[in-house]
GROMACS .gro file of C-alpha atoms in nm:
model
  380
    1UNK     CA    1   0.000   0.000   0.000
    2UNK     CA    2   0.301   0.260  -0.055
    3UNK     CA    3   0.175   0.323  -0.383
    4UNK     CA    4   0.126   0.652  -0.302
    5UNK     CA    5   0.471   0.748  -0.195
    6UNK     CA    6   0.624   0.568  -0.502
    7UNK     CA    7   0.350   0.754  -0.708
    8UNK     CA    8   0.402   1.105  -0.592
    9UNK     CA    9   0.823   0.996  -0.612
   10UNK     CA   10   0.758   0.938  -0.959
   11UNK     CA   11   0.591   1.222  -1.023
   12UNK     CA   12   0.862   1.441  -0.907
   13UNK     CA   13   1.138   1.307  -1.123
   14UNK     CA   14   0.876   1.277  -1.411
   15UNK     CA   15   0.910   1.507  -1.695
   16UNK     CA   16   0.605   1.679  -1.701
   17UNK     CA   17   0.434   1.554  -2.060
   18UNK     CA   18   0.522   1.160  -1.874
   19UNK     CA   19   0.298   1.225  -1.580
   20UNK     CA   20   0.028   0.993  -1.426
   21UNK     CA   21  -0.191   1.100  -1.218
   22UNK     CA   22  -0.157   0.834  -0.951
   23UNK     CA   23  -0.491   0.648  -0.819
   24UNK     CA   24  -0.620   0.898  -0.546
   25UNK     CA   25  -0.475   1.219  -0.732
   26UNK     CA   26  -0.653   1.542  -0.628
   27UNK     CA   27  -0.756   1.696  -0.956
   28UNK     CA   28  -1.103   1.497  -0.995
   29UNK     CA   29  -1.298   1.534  -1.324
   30UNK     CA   30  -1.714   1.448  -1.375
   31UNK     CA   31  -1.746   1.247  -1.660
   32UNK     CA   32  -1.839   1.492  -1.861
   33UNK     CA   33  -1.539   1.686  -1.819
   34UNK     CA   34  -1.551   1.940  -1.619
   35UNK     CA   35  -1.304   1.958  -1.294
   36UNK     CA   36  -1.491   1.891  -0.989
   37UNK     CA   37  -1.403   1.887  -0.604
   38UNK     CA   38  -1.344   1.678  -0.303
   39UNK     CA   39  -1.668   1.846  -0.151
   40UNK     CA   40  -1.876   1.902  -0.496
   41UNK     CA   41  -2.208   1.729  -0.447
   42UNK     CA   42  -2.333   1.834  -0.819
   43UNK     CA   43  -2.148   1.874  -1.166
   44UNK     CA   44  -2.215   2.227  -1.216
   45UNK     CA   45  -2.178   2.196  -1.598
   46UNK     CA   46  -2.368   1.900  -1.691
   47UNK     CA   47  -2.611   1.850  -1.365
   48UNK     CA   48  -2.494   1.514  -1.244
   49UNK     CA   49  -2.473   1.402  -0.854
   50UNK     CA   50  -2.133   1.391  -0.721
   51UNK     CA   51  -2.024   1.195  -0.458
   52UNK     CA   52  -1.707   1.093  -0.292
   53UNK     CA   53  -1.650   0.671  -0.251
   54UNK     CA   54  -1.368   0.654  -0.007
   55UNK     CA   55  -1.325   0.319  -0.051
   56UNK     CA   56  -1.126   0.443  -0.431
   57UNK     CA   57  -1.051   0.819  -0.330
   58UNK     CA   58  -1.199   0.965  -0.607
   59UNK     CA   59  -1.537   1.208  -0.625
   60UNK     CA   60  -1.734   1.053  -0.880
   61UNK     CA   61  -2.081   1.141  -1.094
   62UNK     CA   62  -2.377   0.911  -1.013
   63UNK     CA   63  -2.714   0.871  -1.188
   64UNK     CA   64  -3.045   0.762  -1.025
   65UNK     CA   65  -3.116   0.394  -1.009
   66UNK     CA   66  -3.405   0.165  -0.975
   67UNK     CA   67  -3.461   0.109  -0.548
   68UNK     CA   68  -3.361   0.464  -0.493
   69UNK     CA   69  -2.977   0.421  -0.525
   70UNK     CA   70  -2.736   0.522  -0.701
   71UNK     CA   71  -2.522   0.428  -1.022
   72UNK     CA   72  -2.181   0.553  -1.105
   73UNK     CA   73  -2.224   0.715  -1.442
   74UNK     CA   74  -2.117   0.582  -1.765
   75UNK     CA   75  -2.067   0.210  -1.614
   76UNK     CA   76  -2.367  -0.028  -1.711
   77UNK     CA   77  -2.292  -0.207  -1.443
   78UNK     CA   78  -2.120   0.076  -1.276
   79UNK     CA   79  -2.085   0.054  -0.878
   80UNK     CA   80  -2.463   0.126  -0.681
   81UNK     CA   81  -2.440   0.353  -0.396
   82UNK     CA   82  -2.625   0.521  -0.171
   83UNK     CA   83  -2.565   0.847   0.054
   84UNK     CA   84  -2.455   0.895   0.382
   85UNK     CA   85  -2.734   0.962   0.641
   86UNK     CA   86  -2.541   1.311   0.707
   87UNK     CA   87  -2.597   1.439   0.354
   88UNK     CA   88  -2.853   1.693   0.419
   89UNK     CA   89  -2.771   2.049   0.596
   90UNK     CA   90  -2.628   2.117   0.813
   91UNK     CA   91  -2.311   1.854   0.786
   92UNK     CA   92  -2.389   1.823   0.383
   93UNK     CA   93  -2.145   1.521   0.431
   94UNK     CA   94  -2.116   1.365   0.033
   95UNK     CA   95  -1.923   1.076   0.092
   96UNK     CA   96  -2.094   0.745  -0.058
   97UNK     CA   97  -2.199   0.400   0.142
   98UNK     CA   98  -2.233   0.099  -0.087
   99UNK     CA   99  -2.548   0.044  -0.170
  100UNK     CA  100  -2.602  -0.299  -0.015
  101UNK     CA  101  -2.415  -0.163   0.317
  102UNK     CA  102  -2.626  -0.183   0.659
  103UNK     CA  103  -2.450   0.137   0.753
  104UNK     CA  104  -2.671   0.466   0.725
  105UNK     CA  105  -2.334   0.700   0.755
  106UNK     CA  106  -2.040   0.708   0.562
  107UNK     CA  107  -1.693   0.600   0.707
  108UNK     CA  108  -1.584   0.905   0.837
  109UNK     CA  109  -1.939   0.976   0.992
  110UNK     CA  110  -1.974   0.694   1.159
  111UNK     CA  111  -1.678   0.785   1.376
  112UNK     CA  112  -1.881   0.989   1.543
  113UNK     CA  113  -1.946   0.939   1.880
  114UNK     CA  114  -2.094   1.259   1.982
  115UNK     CA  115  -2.206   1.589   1.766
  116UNK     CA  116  -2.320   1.888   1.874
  117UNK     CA  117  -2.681   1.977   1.994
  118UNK     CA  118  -2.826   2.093   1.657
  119UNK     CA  119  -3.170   2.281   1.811
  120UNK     CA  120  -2.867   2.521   1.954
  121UNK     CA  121  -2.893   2.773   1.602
  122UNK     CA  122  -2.522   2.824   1.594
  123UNK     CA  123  -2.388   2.475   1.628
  124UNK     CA  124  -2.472   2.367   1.285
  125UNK     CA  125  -2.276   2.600   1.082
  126UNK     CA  126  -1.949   2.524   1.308
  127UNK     CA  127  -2.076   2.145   1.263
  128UNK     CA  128  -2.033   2.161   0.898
  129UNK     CA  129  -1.711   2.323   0.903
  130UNK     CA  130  -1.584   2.108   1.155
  131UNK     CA  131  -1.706   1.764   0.963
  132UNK     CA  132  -1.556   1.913   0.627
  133UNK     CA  133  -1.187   1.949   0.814
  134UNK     CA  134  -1.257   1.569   0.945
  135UNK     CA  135  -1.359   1.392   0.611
  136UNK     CA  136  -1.037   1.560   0.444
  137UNK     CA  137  -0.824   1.445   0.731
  138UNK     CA  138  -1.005   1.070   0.734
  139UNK     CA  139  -0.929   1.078   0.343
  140UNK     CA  140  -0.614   1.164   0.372
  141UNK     CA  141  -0.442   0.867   0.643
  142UNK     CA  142  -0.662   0.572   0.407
  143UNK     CA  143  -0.455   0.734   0.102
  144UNK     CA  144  -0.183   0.698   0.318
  145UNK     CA  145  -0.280   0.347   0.379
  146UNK     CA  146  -0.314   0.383   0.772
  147UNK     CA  147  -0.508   0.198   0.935
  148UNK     CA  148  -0.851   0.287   1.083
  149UNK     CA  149  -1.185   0.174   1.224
  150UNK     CA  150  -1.441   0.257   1.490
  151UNK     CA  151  -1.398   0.246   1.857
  152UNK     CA  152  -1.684   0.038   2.047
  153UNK     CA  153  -1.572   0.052   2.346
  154UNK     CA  154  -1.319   0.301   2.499
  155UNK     CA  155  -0.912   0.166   2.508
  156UNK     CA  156  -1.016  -0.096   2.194
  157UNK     CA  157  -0.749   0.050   1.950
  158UNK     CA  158  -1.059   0.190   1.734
  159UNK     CA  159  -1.087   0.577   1.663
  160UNK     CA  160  -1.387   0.802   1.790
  161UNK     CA  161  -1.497   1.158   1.794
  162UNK     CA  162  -1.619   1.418   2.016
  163UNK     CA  163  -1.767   1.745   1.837
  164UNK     CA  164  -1.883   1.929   2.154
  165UNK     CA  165  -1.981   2.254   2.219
  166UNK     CA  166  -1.890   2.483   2.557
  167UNK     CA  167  -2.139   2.413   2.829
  168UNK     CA  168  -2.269   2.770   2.931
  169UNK     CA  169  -2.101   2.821   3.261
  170UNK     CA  170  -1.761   2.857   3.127
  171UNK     CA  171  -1.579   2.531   3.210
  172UNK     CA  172  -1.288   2.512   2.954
  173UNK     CA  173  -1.323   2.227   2.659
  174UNK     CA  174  -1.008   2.130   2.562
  175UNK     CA  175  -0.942   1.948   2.219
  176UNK     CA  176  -0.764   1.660   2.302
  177UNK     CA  177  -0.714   1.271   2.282
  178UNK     CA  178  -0.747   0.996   2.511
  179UNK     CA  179  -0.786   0.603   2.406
  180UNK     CA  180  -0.905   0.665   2.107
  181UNK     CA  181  -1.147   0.920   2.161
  182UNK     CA  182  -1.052   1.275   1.978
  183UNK     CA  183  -1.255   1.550   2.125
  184UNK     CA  184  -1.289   1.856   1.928
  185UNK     CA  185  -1.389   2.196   2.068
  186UNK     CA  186  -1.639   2.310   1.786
  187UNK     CA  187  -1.569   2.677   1.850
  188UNK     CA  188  -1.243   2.630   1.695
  189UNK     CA  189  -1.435   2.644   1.382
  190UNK     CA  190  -1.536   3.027   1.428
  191UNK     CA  191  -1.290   3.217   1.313
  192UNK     CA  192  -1.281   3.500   1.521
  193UNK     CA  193  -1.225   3.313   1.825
  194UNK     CA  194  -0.963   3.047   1.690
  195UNK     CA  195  -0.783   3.386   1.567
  196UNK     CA  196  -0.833   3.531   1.901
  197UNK     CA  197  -0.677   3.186   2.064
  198UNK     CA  198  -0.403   3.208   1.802
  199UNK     CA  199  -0.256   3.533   1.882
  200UNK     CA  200  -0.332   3.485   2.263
  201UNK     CA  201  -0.100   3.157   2.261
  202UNK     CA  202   0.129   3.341   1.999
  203UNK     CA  203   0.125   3.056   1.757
  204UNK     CA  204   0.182   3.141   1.385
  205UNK     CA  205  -0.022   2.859   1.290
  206UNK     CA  206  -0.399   2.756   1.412
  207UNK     CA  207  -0.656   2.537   1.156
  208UNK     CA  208  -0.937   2.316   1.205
  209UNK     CA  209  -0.751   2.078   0.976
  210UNK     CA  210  -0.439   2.117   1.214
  211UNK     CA  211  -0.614   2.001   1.486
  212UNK     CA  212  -0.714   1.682   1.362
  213UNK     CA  213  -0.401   1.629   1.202
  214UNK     CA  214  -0.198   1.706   1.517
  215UNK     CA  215  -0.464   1.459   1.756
  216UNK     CA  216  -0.473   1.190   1.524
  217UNK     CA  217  -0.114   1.165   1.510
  218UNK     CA  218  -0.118   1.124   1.948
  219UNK     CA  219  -0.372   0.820   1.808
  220UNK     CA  220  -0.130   0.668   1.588
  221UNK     CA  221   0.091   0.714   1.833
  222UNK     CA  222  -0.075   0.456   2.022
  223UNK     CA  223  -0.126   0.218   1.727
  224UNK     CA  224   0.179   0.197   1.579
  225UNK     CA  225   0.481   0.340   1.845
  226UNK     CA  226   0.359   0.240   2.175
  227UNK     CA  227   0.323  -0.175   2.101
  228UNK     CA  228   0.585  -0.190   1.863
  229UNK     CA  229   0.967  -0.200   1.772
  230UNK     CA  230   0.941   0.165   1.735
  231UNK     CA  231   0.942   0.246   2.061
  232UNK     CA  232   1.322   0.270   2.132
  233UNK     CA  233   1.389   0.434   1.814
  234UNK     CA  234   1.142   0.715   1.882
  235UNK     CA  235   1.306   0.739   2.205
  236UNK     CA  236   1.634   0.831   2.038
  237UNK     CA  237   1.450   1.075   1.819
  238UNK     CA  238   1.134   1.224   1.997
  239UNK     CA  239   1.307   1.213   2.358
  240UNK     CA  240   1.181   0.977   2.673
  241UNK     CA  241   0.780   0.979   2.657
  242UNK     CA  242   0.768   0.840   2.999
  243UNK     CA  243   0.886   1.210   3.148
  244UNK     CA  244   0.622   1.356   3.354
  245UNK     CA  245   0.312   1.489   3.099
  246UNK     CA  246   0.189   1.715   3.335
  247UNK     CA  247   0.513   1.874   3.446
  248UNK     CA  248   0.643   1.940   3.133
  249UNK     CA  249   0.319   2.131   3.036
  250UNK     CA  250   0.287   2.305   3.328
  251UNK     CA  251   0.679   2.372   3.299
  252UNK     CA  252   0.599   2.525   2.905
  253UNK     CA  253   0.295   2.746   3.015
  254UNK     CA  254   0.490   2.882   3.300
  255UNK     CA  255   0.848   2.916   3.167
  256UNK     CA  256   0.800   2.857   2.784
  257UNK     CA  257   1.051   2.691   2.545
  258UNK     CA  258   1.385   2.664   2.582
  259UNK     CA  259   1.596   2.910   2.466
  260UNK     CA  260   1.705   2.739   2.138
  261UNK     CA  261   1.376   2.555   2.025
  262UNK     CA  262   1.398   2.655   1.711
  263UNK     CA  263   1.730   2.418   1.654
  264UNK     CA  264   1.520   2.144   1.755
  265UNK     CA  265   1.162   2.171   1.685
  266UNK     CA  266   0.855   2.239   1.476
  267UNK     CA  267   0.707   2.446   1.719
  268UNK     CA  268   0.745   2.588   2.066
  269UNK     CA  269   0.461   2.333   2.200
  270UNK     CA  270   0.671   2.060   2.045
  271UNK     CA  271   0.948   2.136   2.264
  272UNK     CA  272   0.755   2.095   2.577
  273UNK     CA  273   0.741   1.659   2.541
  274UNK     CA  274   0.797   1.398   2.312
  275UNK     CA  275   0.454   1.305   2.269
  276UNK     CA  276   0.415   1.659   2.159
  277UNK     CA  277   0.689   1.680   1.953
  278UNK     CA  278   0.579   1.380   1.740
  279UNK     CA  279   0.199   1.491   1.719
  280UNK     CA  280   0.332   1.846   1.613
  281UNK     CA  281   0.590   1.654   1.320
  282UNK     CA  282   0.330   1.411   1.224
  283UNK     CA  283   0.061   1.691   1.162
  284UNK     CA  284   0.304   1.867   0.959
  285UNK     CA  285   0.397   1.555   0.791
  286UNK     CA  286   0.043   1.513   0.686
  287UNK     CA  287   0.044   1.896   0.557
  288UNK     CA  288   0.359   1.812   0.337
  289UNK     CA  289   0.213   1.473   0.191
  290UNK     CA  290  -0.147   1.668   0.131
  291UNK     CA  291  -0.032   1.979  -0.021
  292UNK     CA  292   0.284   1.823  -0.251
  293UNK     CA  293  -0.014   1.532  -0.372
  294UNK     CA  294  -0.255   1.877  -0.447
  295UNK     CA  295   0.043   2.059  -0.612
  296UNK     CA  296   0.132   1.728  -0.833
  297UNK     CA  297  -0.246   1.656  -0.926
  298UNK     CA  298  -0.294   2.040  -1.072
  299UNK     CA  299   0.088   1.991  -1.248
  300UNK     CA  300   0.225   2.257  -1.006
  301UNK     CA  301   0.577   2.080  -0.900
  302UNK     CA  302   0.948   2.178  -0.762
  303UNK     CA  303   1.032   2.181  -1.164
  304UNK     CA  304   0.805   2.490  -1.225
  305UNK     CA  305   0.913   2.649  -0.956
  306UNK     CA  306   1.200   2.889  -0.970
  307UNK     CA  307   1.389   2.965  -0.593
  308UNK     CA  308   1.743   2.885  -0.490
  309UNK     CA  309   1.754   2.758  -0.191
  310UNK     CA  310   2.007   2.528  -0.012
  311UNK     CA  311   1.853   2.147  -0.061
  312UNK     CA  312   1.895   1.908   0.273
  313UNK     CA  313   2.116   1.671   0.207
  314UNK     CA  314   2.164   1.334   0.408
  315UNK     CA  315   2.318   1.438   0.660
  316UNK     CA  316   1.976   1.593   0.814
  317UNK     CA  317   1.870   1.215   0.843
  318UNK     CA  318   1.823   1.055   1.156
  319UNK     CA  319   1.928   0.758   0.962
  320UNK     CA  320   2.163   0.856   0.678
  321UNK     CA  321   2.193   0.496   0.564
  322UNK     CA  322   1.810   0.414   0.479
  323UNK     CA  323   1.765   0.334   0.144
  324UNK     CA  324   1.478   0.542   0.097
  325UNK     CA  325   1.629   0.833   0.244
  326UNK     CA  326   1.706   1.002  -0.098
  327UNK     CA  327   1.334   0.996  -0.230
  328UNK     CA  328   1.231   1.111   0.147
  329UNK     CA  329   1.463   1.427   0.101
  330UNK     CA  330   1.320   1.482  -0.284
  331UNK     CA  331   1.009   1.537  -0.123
  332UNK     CA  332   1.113   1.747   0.162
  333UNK     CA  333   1.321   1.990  -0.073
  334UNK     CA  334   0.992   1.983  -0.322
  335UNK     CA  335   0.803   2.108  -0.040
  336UNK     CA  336   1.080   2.347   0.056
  337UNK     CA  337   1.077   2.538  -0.275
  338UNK     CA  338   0.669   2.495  -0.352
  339UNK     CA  339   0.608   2.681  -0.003
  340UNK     CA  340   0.866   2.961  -0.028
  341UNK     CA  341   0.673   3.033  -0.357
  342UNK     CA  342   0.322   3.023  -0.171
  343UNK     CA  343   0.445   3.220   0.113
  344UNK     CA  344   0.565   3.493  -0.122
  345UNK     CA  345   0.224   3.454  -0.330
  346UNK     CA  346   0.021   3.529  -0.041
  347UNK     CA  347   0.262   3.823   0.090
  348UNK     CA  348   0.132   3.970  -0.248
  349UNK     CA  349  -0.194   3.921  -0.162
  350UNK     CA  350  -0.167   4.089   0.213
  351UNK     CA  351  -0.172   3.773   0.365
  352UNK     CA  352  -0.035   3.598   0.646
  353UNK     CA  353   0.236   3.341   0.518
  354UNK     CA  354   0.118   3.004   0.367
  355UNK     CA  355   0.371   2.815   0.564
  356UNK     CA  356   0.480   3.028   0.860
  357UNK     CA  357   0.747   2.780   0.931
  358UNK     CA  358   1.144   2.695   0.936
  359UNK     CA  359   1.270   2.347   0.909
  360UNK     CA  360   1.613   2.299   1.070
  361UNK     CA  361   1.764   1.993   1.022
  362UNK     CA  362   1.664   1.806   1.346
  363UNK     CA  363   1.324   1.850   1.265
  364UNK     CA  364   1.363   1.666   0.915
  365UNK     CA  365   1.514   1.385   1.113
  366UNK     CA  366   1.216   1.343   1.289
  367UNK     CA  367   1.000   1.403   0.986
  368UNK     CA  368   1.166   1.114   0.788
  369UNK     CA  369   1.152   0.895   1.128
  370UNK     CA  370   0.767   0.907   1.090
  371UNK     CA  371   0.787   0.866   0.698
  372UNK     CA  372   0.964   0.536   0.757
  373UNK     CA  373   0.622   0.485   1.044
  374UNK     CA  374   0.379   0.540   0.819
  375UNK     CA  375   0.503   0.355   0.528
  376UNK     CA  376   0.572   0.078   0.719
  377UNK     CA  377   0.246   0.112   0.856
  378UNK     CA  378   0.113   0.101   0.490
  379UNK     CA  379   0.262  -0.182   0.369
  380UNK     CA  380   0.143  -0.336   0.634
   0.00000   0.00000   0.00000
């Protein structure tokens, strides 16, 4: 299941009239043409019902069948489908469920444990924001290959969500993760209070998407460092786990990061424990892997862009002598020179930067120690 690192690999070196979109590529077409979207529901130039079957990662145009399902277009005896219980406002959730399926939701719906209380008027805008950054997150670790399924029961190695709302008398609700169960503040979803949240923690950086991204990784943590061989190599990498938690937080709120983070580290809350520093490296692994596959599948790649920059070289490897190592670092530099172009595109625009980050060299150690997890993971 590393097809897609070999694809996007391949893709990179490729000249650019010898590319292939690989089999979960971004840039989705109805089959009538026109480009559509992860999200599209309808084919805006010929009509059709879109809908997204995560089993093959693609969006793709359905026609009304006999039984009230429906038919993947163009296909006689084309796939039958029908959609997710969450399809109507407000979640508007287009993700597929085979037809024959007992499920009523989708995959990434039926995560859910709890969602907000919808007769509350403004909980079902921040729902549907909030279910839009989970199904692109979901989508994004089965194109990886990762493994995932539903919690039953709490501590069962399955994955659950939270989507909760503030009670009224103003006890705090932290996003967070424990056992399995990812609990997600919905008011992150409001923009003027994650932006208030951003600039009161000082943090360059603060997404819906980013939270997922950053508590799935403590749940993959769990799956695939905690039980395994990996264990004593993250140690070397990430630092002891097994130092106080709630010291070191209470040690980072009260004294912040040390004085030369930036050597070291992602971010200053990386700094302040292991299991923070790999949820931090393994969200912005998943940015790099998302927004590189995006870039490829619209033919935007490190060969149309123009920047000179200093590539990493080995020697930023926490293990120099991996045979993969080279295509790891043709990635990283790709991303290196696609995001100095965004950040500059979006300084023209008055914008905050696309990428407000530096990568020193430790941190690209760490980034290729969970490349080698997750494609492991994947072939798996």
């Amino acid at each position: 299941m590393s097809y897609f690192f070999d694809a996007i690999n391949r893709q990179l070196r490729a000249p650019k009239r010898q590319r292939v979109r690989h089999a979960r590529a971004k840039a989705f077409q109805c089959v009538c043409g026109q480009p559509v979207f992860f999200s599209n529901t309808e084919c805006l130039n010929c009509h059709r019902q879109l809908g997204f079957d995560p089993k093959r990662g693609h969006v793709i145009a359905l026609d009304d069948a006999p039984g009230g399902i429906l038919r993947e277009s163009g296909k006689v005896r084309g796939k039958t489908y029908k959609r997710c219980g969450n399809f109507s406002l407000p979640a508007l959730c287009n993700w597929l469920v085979p037809a024959q399926s007992p499920d009523t939701l989708c995959l990434a719906c039926n995560l859910n444990r709890t969602i907000p209380d919808l007769s509350v008027p403004e909980n079902g805008p921040l729902w549907f924001k909030v279910e839009a950054a989970k199904r692109q997150m979901i989508a994004q670790v089965m194109t990886l290959g990762l493994p995932i399924r539903r919690s039953v029961a709490p501590g069962d190695g399955g994955l659950a969500f939270d989507l909760l709302a503030p009670v009224d008398d103003g006890t705090p609700l932290l996003t967070g993760h424990a056992q399995g169960l990812i609990t997600i503040n919905i008011r992150e979803a409001d923009d003027a209070y994650r932006v208030k949240v951003r600039e009161d923690m000082h943090e360059p950086y603060r997404t819906l998407l980013g939270h997922f991204r950053h508590e799935i990784g403590h749940y993959y943590w769990d799956q695939l460092i905690a039980p395994g061989p990996w264990l004593e190599p993250f140690r070397q990498v990430f630092g002891d786990e097994r130092a106080d938690y709630g010291e070191a937080l209470q040690r980072n709120y009260e004294q912040g990061p040390p004085a030369d983070w930036e050597l070291h580290y992602i971010s200053t809350y990386a700094s302040c424990h292991p299991w923070e520093d790999w949820a931090e490296t393994w969200a912005h692994y998943l940015h790099m892997m998302d927004t590189l596959d995006t870039a490829i599948s619209f033919g935007v790649t490190r060969t149309a862009v123009e920047q000179s920059y200093e590539p990493f070289t080995k020697e930023a490897l926490y293990d120099p002598e991996d045979p993969d190592g080279q295509a790891f670092l043709d990635l990283v530099n790709a991303w290196v020179a696609l995001t100095g172009v965004l950040n500059e595109l979006a300084r023209s625009m008055g914008q905050r930067d696309f990428y407000p980050f530096v990568l020193p060299a430790d941190v690209i150690g760490k980034l290729q120690f969970v490349h080698r997890v997750v494609k492991g993971a994947s072939a798996g």
